[in-house]
Amino acid sequence: WTEGSAAQADASMAELAALAETAGSQVLDALIQRRDKPDPATYIGSGKADELRSVVLETGADTVICDGELTPAQLNALEKVVKVKVIDRTALILDIFAQHATSREGKAQVSLAQMEYMLPRLRGWGESMSRQAGGRAGGAGGGVGTRGPGETKIETDRRRIRERMAKLRREIKEMKTARDTKRSRRTSSGIPAVAIVGYTNAGKSSLMNALTGAGILVQDALFATLDPTTRRAALDDGREVVFTDTVGFVRHLPTQLVEAFRSTLEEVTGADLLLHVVDGSDALPDQQIKAVREVITDVLREQGEGSGPPELLVVNKIDALDATQLAHLRAQLPGAVFVSARTGRGIDQLRERLAEILGGLDVEVSVLLP
Ligand code: GDP
């Protein structure tokens, strides 16, 4: 099921397919259902669900991935019709984030988001549960005295998960303080900091490599991570710059991850310059740009920061555009720098612009300091 224009639906489905491949799935087929709002029972409606069952049989698919977030009841109802596992976009994205988290903070944030997603979806939750005697030993990790009087197994599980979530929240808060300190130390070192932002798959890592020669792993798939990568490099004029490859934006980011995502984005507010990378070959580049800017503005506002760092828009993947498309984008985005991180086209101009902008910043700094 989808809302919005046909182009938005296509872009969202293309991203969902790429996400599924990133998670290790092979995508066999896609079905789009257009309605005003999701069907309360099966999300896509019973007719479409039957059609989906036929597709599952024809292709031999073992999983259906829905582009959205389904209620537990909708998931169950749809599974009954299609007779294979059904997962939604949220579960898929959480899975990818979990696979890719490397830092302690990133892992803790993803665990927290997964628990939040899982909590209302614990199987058997509700009236159908048979009550178990309080304090009876049994069940995984249970034990005498761990269960309150008259509590069901599910209630116990829920309570345990809530406790674990509270603990994770405290830990994340501590880690965040440590990160803030590290960042302010970096800021005070006087080396300009450039934060690379943009949608996932826009080519942020590739561009960082093209600029720094750092050799960061470039994924041939969507790489969703909450862990920023920081690299120090010298520009042509010998000026040192710290580049941070921030978290990639994903369409319909699960609400459970929004908080973690924003907290990671706080990296950008301390930067001297935002390098906003856009995939020029995307069907809707201006929508991507708008979405990224909106989130950054929100984060800045929440932090009580006014305007935030200046932004340099970089349109990447121009090698994938024909002359007409490129001319159109140039007219649409006059202030942007057009590059191909893959072929290296435009990278020299980008370096020059960076040196210019950061050079200008140096002047400001020297004026400010006595
Ligand atoms: P990130 O998620 O924004 O860090 O994006 P990556 O740097 O990992 O790149 C995502 C995908 O886009 C990879 O498959 C890259 O090979 C591809 N890519 C990156 N830059 C370019 C480019 O300039 N041209 C083309 N055609 N593909 C690119």
PDB file of C-alpha atoms in Angstrom, residues 210-355:
ATOM      1  CA  ALA A 210      37.536  10.775  -3.364  1.00  0.00           C
ATOM      2  CA  LEU A 211      38.358  13.750  -1.152  1.00  0.00           C
ATOM      3  CA  THR A 212      40.602  12.063   1.375  1.00  0.00           C
ATOM      4  CA  GLY A 213      41.815   8.856  -0.230  1.00  0.00           C
ATOM      5  CA  ALA A 214      40.858   7.205   3.050  1.00  0.00           C
ATOM      6  CA  GLY A 215      39.672   3.958   1.521  1.00  0.00           C
ATOM      7  CA  ILE A 216      36.463   3.632   3.499  1.00  0.00           C
ATOM      8  CA  LEU A 217      34.394   0.655   2.533  1.00  0.00           C
ATOM      9  CA  VAL A 218      31.907   1.682  -0.141  1.00  0.00           C
ATOM     10  CA  GLN A 219      28.900  -0.567  -0.071  1.00  0.00           C
ATOM     11  CA  ASP A 220      27.331  -1.693  -3.276  1.00  0.00           C
ATOM     12  CA  ALA A 221      24.075  -1.643  -1.401  1.00  0.00           C
ATOM     13  CA  LEU A 222      22.311   0.623   1.021  1.00  0.00           C
ATOM     14  CA  PHE A 223      24.385   1.082   4.105  1.00  0.00           C
ATOM     15  CA  ALA A 224      22.340   2.192   7.024  1.00  0.00           C
ATOM     16  CA  THR A 225      24.363   3.005  10.076  1.00  0.00           C
ATOM     17  CA  LEU A 226      24.186   5.255  13.082  1.00  0.00           C
ATOM     18  CA  ASP A 227      27.940   5.339  13.433  1.00  0.00           C
ATOM     19  CA  PRO A 228      29.652   8.385  11.988  1.00  0.00           C
ATOM     20  CA  THR A 229      33.123   7.857  10.484  1.00  0.00           C
ATOM     21  CA  THR A 230      35.674  10.591  10.972  1.00  0.00           C
ATOM     22  CA  ARG A 231      38.785  11.053   8.817  1.00  0.00           C
ATOM     23  CA  ARG A 232      41.418  13.722   8.877  1.00  0.00           C
ATOM     24  CA  ALA A 233      42.819  14.792   5.520  1.00  0.00           C
ATOM     25  CA  ALA A 234      44.743  17.605   3.890  1.00  0.00           C
ATOM     26  CA  LEU A 235      43.256  19.647   1.061  1.00  0.00           C
ATOM     27  CA  ASP A 236      45.432  20.609  -1.931  1.00  0.00           C
ATOM     28  CA  ASP A 237      46.668  23.752  -0.241  1.00  0.00           C
ATOM     29  CA  GLY A 238      47.891  21.698   2.703  1.00  0.00           C
ATOM     30  CA  ARG A 239      45.028  22.803   4.911  1.00  0.00           C
ATOM     31  CA  GLU A 240      43.907  20.086   7.290  1.00  0.00           C
ATOM     32  CA  VAL A 241      40.244  19.179   7.424  1.00  0.00           C
ATOM     33  CA  VAL A 242      38.271  16.688   9.483  1.00  0.00           C
ATOM     34  CA  PHE A 243      35.569  14.951   7.468  1.00  0.00           C
ATOM     35  CA  THR A 244      32.705  13.161   9.187  1.00  0.00           C
ATOM     36  CA  ASP A 245      30.556  10.819   7.161  1.00  0.00           C
ATOM     37  CA  THR A 246      27.283  11.012   9.079  1.00  0.00           C
ATOM     38  CA  VAL A 247      24.333   8.711   9.243  1.00  0.00           C
ATOM     39  CA  GLY A 248      22.488   8.177   5.962  1.00  0.00           C
ATOM     40  CA  PHE A 249      18.900   9.281   5.605  1.00  0.00           C
ATOM     41  CA  VAL A 250      16.382   6.597   4.691  1.00  0.00           C
ATOM     42  CA  ARG A 251      12.842   7.144   3.452  1.00  0.00           C
ATOM     43  CA  HIS A 252      10.269   6.453   6.180  1.00  0.00           C
ATOM     44  CA  LEU A 253      12.826   6.018   8.927  1.00  0.00           C
ATOM     45  CA  PRO A 254      11.210   3.891  11.646  1.00  0.00           C
ATOM     46  CA  THR A 255       9.956   6.093  14.458  1.00  0.00           C
ATOM     47  CA  GLN A 256      11.819   3.863  16.909  1.00  0.00           C
ATOM     48  CA  LEU A 257      15.072   5.024  15.306  1.00  0.00           C
ATOM     49  CA  VAL A 258      14.316   8.713  14.937  1.00  0.00           C
ATOM     50  CA  GLU A 259      15.690   9.666  18.338  1.00  0.00           C
ATOM     51  CA  ALA A 260      18.915   7.723  17.805  1.00  0.00           C
ATOM     52  CA  PHE A 261      19.217   9.141  14.325  1.00  0.00           C
ATOM     53  CA  ARG A 262      18.824  12.708  15.555  1.00  0.00           C
ATOM     54  CA  SER A 263      21.273  12.265  18.339  1.00  0.00           C
ATOM     55  CA  THR A 264      23.827  11.056  15.804  1.00  0.00           C
ATOM     56  CA  LEU A 265      23.023  14.001  13.581  1.00  0.00           C
ATOM     57  CA  GLU A 266      24.063  16.315  16.399  1.00  0.00           C
ATOM     58  CA  GLU A 267      27.561  15.774  15.014  1.00  0.00           C
ATOM     59  CA  VAL A 268      26.627  18.120  12.221  1.00  0.00           C
ATOM     60  CA  THR A 269      25.789  21.084  14.409  1.00  0.00           C
ATOM     61  CA  GLY A 270      29.372  21.299  15.590  1.00  0.00           C
ATOM     62  CA  ALA A 271      30.720  21.275  12.042  1.00  0.00           C
ATOM     63  CA  ASP A 272      32.104  24.306  10.229  1.00  0.00           C
ATOM     64  CA  LEU A 273      30.551  23.213   6.960  1.00  0.00           C
ATOM     65  CA  LEU A 274      27.883  20.789   5.833  1.00  0.00           C
ATOM     66  CA  LEU A 275      28.635  18.945   2.633  1.00  0.00           C
ATOM     67  CA  HIS A 276      25.167  17.935   1.546  1.00  0.00           C
ATOM     68  CA  VAL A 277      25.475  15.103  -0.975  1.00  0.00           C
ATOM     69  CA  VAL A 278      22.597  14.396  -3.337  1.00  0.00           C
ATOM     70  CA  ASP A 279      22.266  11.505  -5.751  1.00  0.00           C
ATOM     71  CA  GLY A 280      21.788  13.300  -9.077  1.00  0.00           C
ATOM     72  CA  SER A 281      20.502  10.100 -10.667  1.00  0.00           C
ATOM     73  CA  ASP A 282      17.663   9.803  -8.140  1.00  0.00           C
ATOM     74  CA  ALA A 283      14.164  10.327  -9.491  1.00  0.00           C
ATOM     75  CA  LEU A 284      13.346  13.007  -6.930  1.00  0.00           C
ATOM     76  CA  PRO A 285      16.549  14.809  -5.889  1.00  0.00           C
ATOM     77  CA  ASP A 286      14.779  17.980  -4.745  1.00  0.00           C
ATOM     78  CA  GLN A 287      12.575  16.000  -2.363  1.00  0.00           C
ATOM     79  CA  GLN A 288      15.650  14.362  -0.860  1.00  0.00           C
ATOM     80  CA  ILE A 289      17.259  17.754  -0.405  1.00  0.00           C
ATOM     81  CA  LYS A 290      14.160  19.167   1.260  1.00  0.00           C
ATOM     82  CA  ALA A 291      13.794  16.199   3.628  1.00  0.00           C
ATOM     83  CA  VAL A 292      17.428  16.348   4.726  1.00  0.00           C
ATOM     84  CA  ARG A 293      17.280  20.110   5.305  1.00  0.00           C
ATOM     85  CA  GLU A 294      14.083  19.836   7.326  1.00  0.00           C
ATOM     86  CA  VAL A 295      15.543  17.271   9.705  1.00  0.00           C
ATOM     87  CA  ILE A 296      18.756  19.232  10.158  1.00  0.00           C
ATOM     88  CA  THR A 297      16.809  22.418  10.846  1.00  0.00           C
ATOM     89  CA  ASP A 298      14.752  20.556  13.452  1.00  0.00           C
ATOM     90  CA  VAL A 299      17.848  19.194  15.178  1.00  0.00           C
ATOM     91  CA  LEU A 300      19.406  22.653  15.241  1.00  0.00           C
ATOM     92  CA  ARG A 301      16.235  24.148  16.673  1.00  0.00           C
ATOM     93  CA  GLU A 302      16.046  21.501  19.392  1.00  0.00           C
ATOM     94  CA  GLN A 303      19.615  22.282  20.348  1.00  0.00           C
ATOM     95  CA  GLY A 304      18.797  25.961  20.491  1.00  0.00           C
ATOM     96  CA  GLU A 305      21.255  26.685  17.700  1.00  0.00           C
ATOM     97  CA  GLY A 306      20.127  29.278  15.215  1.00  0.00           C
ATOM     98  CA  SER A 307      21.235  29.006  11.647  1.00  0.00           C
ATOM     99  CA  GLY A 308      23.805  26.229  11.943  1.00  0.00           C
ATOM    100  CA  PRO A 309      26.829  25.724   9.719  1.00  0.00           C
ATOM    101  CA  PRO A 310      26.782  26.854   6.069  1.00  0.00           C
ATOM    102  CA  GLU A 311      25.828  24.199   3.521  1.00  0.00           C
ATOM    103  CA  LEU A 312      27.521  23.287   0.263  1.00  0.00           C
ATOM    104  CA  LEU A 313      25.281  21.222  -1.972  1.00  0.00           C
ATOM    105  CA  VAL A 314      27.091  18.525  -3.945  1.00  0.00           C
ATOM    106  CA  VAL A 315      25.250  16.696  -6.693  1.00  0.00           C
ATOM    107  CA  ASN A 316      26.947  13.321  -7.140  1.00  0.00           C
ATOM    108  CA  LYS A 317      26.760  10.573  -9.789  1.00  0.00           C
ATOM    109  CA  ILE A 318      26.738  12.966 -12.751  1.00  0.00           C
ATOM    110  CA  ASP A 319      28.358  10.153 -14.762  1.00  0.00           C
ATOM    111  CA  ALA A 320      24.957   8.449 -14.659  1.00  0.00           C
ATOM    112  CA  LEU A 321      23.168  11.459 -16.220  1.00  0.00           C
ATOM    113  CA  ASP A 322      22.830  12.434 -19.862  1.00  0.00           C
ATOM    114  CA  ALA A 323      23.540  16.000 -21.001  1.00  0.00           C
ATOM    115  CA  THR A 324      19.880  17.078 -20.841  1.00  0.00           C
ATOM    116  CA  GLN A 325      19.357  15.750 -17.329  1.00  0.00           C
ATOM    117  CA  LEU A 326      22.569  17.407 -16.163  1.00  0.00           C
ATOM    118  CA  ALA A 327      21.623  20.751 -17.721  1.00  0.00           C
ATOM    119  CA  HIS A 328      18.223  20.539 -16.061  1.00  0.00           C
ATOM    120  CA  LEU A 329      19.742  19.904 -12.626  1.00  0.00           C
ATOM    121  CA  ARG A 330      22.317  22.670 -13.086  1.00  0.00           C
ATOM    122  CA  ALA A 331      19.512  25.118 -13.802  1.00  0.00           C
ATOM    123  CA  GLN A 332      17.509  23.815 -10.840  1.00  0.00           C
ATOM    124  CA  LEU A 333      20.399  23.925  -8.356  1.00  0.00           C
ATOM    125  CA  PRO A 334      22.610  26.850  -9.364  1.00  0.00           C
ATOM    126  CA  GLY A 335      24.667  26.962  -6.170  1.00  0.00           C
ATOM    127  CA  ALA A 336      25.649  23.298  -6.214  1.00  0.00           C
ATOM    128  CA  VAL A 337      28.895  21.633  -7.225  1.00  0.00           C
ATOM    129  CA  PHE A 338      28.421  18.758  -9.683  1.00  0.00           C
ATOM    130  CA  VAL A 339      30.683  15.746  -9.274  1.00  0.00           C
ATOM    131  CA  SER A 340      31.147  12.075  -9.885  1.00  0.00           C
ATOM    132  CA  ALA A 341      32.870  10.398  -6.971  1.00  0.00           C
ATOM    133  CA  ARG A 342      33.256   7.371  -9.237  1.00  0.00           C
ATOM    134  CA  THR A 343      35.034   8.964 -12.204  1.00  0.00           C
ATOM    135  CA  GLY A 344      36.549  11.880 -10.306  1.00  0.00           C
ATOM    136  CA  ARG A 345      34.846  14.454 -12.501  1.00  0.00           C
ATOM    137  CA  GLY A 346      34.298  17.736 -10.664  1.00  0.00           C
ATOM    138  CA  ILE A 347      36.279  16.651  -7.588  1.00  0.00           C
ATOM    139  CA  ASP A 348      38.980  19.280  -8.236  1.00  0.00           C
ATOM    140  CA  GLN A 349      36.366  22.033  -8.405  1.00  0.00           C
ATOM    141  CA  LEU A 350      34.881  20.709  -5.174  1.00  0.00           C
ATOM    142  CA  ARG A 351      38.285  20.853  -3.474  1.00  0.00           C
ATOM    143  CA  GLU A 352      38.684  24.425  -4.669  1.00  0.00           C
ATOM    144  CA  ARG A 353      35.275  25.411  -3.344  1.00  0.00           C
ATOM    145  CA  LEU A 354      36.073  23.727  -0.032  1.00  0.00           C
ATOM    146  CA  ALA A 355      39.387  25.560   0.259  1.00  0.00           C
TER     147      ALA A 355
END
